[in-house]
CSV table of C-alpha atoms in Angstrom, one decimal:
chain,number,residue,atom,x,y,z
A,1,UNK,CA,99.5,79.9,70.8
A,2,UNK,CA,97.5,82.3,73.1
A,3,UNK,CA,99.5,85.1,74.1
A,4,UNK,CA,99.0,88.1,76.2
A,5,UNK,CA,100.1,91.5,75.9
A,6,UNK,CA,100.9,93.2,79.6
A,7,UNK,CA,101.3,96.4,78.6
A,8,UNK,CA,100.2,98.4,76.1
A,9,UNK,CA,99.7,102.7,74.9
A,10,UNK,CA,97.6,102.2,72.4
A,11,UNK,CA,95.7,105.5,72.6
A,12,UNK,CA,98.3,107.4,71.7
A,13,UNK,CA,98.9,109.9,69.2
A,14,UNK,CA,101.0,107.3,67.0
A,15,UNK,CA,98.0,104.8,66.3
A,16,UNK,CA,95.7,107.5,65.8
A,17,UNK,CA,93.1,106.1,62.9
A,18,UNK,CA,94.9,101.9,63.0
A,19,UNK,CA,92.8,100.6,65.3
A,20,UNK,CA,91.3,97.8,62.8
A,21,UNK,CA,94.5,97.1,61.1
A,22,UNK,CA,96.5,96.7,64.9
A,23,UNK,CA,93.5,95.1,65.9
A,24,UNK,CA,93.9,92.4,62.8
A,25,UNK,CA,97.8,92.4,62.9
A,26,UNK,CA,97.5,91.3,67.1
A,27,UNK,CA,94.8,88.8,66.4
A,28,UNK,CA,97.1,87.1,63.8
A,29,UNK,CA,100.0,86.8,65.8
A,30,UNK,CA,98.3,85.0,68.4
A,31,UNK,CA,97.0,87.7,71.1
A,32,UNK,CA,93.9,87.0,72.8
A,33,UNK,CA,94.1,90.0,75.6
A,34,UNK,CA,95.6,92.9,75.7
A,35,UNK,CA,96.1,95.3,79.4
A,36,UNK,CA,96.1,99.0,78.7
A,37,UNK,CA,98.5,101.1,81.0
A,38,UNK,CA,97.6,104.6,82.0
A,39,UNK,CA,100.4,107.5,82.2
A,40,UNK,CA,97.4,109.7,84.1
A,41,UNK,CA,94.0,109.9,85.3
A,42,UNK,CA,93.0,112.1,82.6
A,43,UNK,CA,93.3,109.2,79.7
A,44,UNK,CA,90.8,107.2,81.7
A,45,UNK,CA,87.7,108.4,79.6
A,46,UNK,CA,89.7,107.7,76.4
A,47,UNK,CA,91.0,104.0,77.4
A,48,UNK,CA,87.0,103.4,78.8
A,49,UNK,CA,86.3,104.0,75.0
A,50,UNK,CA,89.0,101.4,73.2
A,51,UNK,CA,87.9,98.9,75.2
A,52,UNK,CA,84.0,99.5,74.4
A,53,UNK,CA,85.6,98.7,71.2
A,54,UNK,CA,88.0,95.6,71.9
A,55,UNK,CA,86.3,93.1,73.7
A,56,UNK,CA,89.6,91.4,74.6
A,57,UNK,CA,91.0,95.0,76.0
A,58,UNK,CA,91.3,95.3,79.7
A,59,UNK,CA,92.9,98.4,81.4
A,60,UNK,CA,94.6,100.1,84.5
A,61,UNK,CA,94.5,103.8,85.9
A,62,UNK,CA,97.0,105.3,87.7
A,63,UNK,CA,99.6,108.2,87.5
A,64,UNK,CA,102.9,107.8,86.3
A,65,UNK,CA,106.3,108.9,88.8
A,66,UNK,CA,107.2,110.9,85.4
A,67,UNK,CA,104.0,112.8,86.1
A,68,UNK,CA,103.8,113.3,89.6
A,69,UNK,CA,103.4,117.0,89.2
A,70,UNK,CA,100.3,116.8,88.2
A,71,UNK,CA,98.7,115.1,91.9
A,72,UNK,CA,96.3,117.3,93.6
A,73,UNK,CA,94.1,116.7,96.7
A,74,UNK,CA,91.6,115.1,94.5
A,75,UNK,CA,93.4,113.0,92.8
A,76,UNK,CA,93.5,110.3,94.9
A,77,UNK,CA,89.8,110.5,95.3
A,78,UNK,CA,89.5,110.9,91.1
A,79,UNK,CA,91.6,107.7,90.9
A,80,UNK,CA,89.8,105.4,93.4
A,81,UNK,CA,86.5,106.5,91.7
A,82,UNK,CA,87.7,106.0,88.3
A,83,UNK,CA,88.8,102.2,89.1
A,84,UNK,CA,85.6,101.5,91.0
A,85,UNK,CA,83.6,102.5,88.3
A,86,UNK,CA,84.3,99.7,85.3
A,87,UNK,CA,84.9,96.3,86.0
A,88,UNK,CA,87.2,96.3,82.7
A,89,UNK,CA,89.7,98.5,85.2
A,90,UNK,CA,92.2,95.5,86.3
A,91,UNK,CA,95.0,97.3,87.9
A,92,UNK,CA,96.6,100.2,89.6
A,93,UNK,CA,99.0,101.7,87.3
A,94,UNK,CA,101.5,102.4,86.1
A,95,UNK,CA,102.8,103.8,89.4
A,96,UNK,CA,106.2,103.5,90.8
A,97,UNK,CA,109.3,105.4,91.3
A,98,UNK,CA,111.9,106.9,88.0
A,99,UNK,CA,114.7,108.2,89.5
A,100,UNK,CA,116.5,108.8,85.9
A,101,UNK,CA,117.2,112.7,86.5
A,102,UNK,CA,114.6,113.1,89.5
A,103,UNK,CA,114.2,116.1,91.6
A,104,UNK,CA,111.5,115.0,93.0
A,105,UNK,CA,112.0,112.0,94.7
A,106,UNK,CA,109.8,113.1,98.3
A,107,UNK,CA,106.8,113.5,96.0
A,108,UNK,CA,107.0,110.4,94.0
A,109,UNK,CA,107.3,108.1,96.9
A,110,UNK,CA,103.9,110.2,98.2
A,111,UNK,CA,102.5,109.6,95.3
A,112,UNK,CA,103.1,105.6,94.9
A,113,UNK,CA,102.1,105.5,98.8
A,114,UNK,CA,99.0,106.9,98.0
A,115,UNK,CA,98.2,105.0,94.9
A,116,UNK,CA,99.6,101.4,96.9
A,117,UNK,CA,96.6,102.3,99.4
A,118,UNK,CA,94.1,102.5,96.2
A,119,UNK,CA,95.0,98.8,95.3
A,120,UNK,CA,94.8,98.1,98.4
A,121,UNK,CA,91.5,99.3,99.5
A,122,UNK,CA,90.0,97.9,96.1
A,123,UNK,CA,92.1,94.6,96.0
A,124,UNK,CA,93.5,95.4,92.3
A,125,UNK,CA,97.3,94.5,91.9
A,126,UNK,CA,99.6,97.3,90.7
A,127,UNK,CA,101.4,97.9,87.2
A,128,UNK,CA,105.3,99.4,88.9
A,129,UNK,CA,107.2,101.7,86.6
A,130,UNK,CA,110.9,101.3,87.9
A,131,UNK,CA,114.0,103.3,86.6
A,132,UNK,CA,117.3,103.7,88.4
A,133,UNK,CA,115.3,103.6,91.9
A,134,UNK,CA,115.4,99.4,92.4
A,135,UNK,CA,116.9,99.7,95.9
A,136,UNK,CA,114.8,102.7,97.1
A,137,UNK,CA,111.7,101.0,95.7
A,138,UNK,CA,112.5,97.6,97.1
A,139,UNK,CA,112.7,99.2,100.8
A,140,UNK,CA,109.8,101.3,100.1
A,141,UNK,CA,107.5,98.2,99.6
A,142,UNK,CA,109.0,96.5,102.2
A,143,UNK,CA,107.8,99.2,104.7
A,144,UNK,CA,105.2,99.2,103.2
A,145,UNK,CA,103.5,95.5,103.1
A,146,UNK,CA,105.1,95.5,106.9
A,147,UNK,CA,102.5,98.0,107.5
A,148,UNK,CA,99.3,97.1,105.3
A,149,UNK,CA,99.6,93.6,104.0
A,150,UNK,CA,100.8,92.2,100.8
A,151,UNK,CA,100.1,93.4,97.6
A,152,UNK,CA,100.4,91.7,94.2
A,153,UNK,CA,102.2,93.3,91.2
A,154,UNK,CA,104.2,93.7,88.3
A,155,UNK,CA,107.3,94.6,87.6
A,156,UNK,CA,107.1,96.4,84.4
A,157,UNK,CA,109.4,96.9,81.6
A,158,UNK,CA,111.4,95.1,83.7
A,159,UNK,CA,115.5,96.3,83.3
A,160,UNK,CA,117.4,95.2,86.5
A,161,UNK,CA,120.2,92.5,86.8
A,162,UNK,CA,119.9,89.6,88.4
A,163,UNK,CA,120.1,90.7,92.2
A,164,UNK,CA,117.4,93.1,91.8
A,165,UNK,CA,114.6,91.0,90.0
A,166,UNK,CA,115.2,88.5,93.3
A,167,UNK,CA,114.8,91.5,95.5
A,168,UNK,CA,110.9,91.8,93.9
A,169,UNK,CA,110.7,88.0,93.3
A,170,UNK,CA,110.9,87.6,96.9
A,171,UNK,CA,108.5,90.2,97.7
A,172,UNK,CA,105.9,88.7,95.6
A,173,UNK,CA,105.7,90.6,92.2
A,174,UNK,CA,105.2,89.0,88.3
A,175,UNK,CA,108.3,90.1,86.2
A,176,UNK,CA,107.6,91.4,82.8
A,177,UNK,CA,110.1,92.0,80.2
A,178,UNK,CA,109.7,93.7,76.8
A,179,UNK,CA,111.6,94.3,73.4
A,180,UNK,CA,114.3,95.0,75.7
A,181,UNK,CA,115.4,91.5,76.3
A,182,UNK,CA,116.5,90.9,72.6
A,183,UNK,CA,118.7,93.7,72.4
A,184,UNK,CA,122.3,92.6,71.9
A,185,UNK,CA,123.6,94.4,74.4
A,186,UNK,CA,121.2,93.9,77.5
A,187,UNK,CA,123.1,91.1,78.9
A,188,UNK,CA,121.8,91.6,82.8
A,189,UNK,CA,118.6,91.9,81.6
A,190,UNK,CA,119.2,88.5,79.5
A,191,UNK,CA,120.2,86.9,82.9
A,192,UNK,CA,117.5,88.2,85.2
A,193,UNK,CA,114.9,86.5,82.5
A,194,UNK,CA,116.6,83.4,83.1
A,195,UNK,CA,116.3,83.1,86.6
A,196,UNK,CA,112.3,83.9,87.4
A,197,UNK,CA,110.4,80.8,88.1
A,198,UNK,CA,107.5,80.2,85.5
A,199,UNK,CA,104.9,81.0,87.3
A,200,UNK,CA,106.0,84.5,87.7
A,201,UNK,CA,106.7,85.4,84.3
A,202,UNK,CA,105.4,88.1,81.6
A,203,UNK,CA,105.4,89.6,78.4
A,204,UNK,CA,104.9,92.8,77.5
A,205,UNK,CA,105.5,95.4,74.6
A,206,UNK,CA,104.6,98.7,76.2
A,207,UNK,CA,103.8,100.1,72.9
A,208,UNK,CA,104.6,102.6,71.1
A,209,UNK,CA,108.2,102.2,73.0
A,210,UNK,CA,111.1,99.7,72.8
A,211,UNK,CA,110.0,97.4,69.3
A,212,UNK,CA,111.9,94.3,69.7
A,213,UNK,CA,114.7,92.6,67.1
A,214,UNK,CA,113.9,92.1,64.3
A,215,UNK,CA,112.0,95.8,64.4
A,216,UNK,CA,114.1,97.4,66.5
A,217,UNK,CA,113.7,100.8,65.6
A,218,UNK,CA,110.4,100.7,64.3
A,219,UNK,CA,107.2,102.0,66.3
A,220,UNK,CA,106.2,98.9,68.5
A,221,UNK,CA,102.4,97.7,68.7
A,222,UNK,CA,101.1,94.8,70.5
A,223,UNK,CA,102.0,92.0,67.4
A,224,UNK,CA,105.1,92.0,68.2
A,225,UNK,CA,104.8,90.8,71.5
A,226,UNK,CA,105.6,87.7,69.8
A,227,UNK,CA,108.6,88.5,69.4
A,228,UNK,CA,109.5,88.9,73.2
A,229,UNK,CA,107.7,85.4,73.4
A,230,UNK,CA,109.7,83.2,71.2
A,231,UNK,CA,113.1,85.1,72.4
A,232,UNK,CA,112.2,84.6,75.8
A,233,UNK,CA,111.5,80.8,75.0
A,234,UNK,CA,115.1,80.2,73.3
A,235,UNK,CA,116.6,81.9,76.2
A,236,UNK,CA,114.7,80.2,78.7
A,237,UNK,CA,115.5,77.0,76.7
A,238,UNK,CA,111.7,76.4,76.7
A,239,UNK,CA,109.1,75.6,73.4
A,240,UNK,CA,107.4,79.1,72.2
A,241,UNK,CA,103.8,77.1,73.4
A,242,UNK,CA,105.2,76.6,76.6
A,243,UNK,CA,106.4,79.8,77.2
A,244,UNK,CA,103.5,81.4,76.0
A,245,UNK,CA,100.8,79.2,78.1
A,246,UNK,CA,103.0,80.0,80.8
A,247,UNK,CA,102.6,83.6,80.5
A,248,UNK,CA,99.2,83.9,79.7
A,249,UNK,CA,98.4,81.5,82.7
A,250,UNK,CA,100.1,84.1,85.1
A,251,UNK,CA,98.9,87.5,83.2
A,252,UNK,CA,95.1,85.8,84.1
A,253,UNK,CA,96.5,85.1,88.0
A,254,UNK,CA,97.7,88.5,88.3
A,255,UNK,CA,94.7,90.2,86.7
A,256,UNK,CA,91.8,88.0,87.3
A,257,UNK,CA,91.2,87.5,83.5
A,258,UNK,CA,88.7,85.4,82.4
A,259,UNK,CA,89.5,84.4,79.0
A,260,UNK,CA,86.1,83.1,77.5
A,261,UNK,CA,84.8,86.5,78.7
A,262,UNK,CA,87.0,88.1,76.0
């Protein structure tokens, strides 16, 4: 099986000195591309240098809604320049709106405006970030793609019920789901991954977070995307080969991956 990872961290703290033995571990389990998210700007140069290192690493930059603090006039400038600059840069992200405690709410839609127009200009798809802010988001876009045109995406993470993963299925966006799915309890979750259509389907771990069953509890790194895969295929009543060419099949659509380059 070829599989891709969606979404990784892998230049944090946590993996500090493991980069041959994750790099071993991922290869094992069947991973033939990895895409590296970006919380801000200022991890660009650090990212740039994993994937000097992994051919089969592509990445995004972006500032996340957590971190919206940190936007200044030339951000939007550092961020355009920053994605232009390496061909390895395959998405926007990851932007979006998190709502979970937010004071802040003006700014982060500001923010994701601004970073939407980035894509835009430059034709990348976006990595979304969404957290108790479904309906907000979901009217937000809509205004938005009334006004500039479609834009292609992911929903990362992805955490809403049923309802709300249509909402983004019918604005065009890729749904990814993590460990998440395989927790016992996440029964919406489990029933929004049953109902989006194969071609828009993902798999992500968005390491170090959210380690799937059986290592719940455990720091998470890309191997265990497997894990999401073959849950995903039992719940989707699919084979684990067919689940994963399916997935790999859209993570290359939605990113422009060409495989044999990695």
């Amino acid at each position: 099986m070829r599989l891709i990872d969606t979404h990784v961290h892998i230049n944090f703290d946590v993996f500090q000195g493991e980069l041959t033995s994750l790099t071993s571990r991922w290869r094992s389990a069947g991973l033939v591309h990895l895409i590296h998210s970006c919380v801000e700007p200022s991890e660009f140069t650090q990212i740039q240098a994993l994937a000097k290192e992994i051919p089969e690493l592509s990445f995004a930059v972006g500032l996340h809604p957590l971190d919206v603090q940190k936007w200044t006039e030339g951000t939007y400038e550092e961020i355009l320049t920053k994605a232009s600059s390496d061909q390895r840069v395959v998405a926007i992200g990851e932007i979006g709106l998190d709502y979970y405690k937010a004071e802040n709410k003006e700014l982060q839609k500001q923010v994701l405006e601004s970073q939407l127009l980035i894509a835009k200009k430059l034709g990348l798809p976006v990595i979304i970030h969404c957290r108790e802010a479904a309906s907000e988001l979901r009217g937000f876009l809509t205004n938005f793609m009334a006004k500039h045109g479609q834009i292609q995406g992911v929903m990362h993470c992805w955490g809403g019920n049923p309802e709300e993963t249509q909402w983004f299925l019918d604005l065009g966006f890729y749904i990814s789901f993590s460990g998440i799915v395989t927790f016992k309890n996440a029964i919406m979750i489990k029933e929004s991954a049953k109902i989006v259509p194969p071609d828009r389907l993902l798999i992500e771990t968005d390491c170090p977070f959210l380690a799937p069953v059986p290592k719940r509890g455990k720091r998470n790194e890309p191997a265990y995307v497997s894990y999401v895969a073959e849950y995903l295929a039992s719940l989707r009543q699919v084979s684990p080969e067919t689940l994963a060419e399916e997935t790999t099949k859209n993570a290359c659509n939605l990113f422009h991956l060409n495989l044999e380059n990695s």
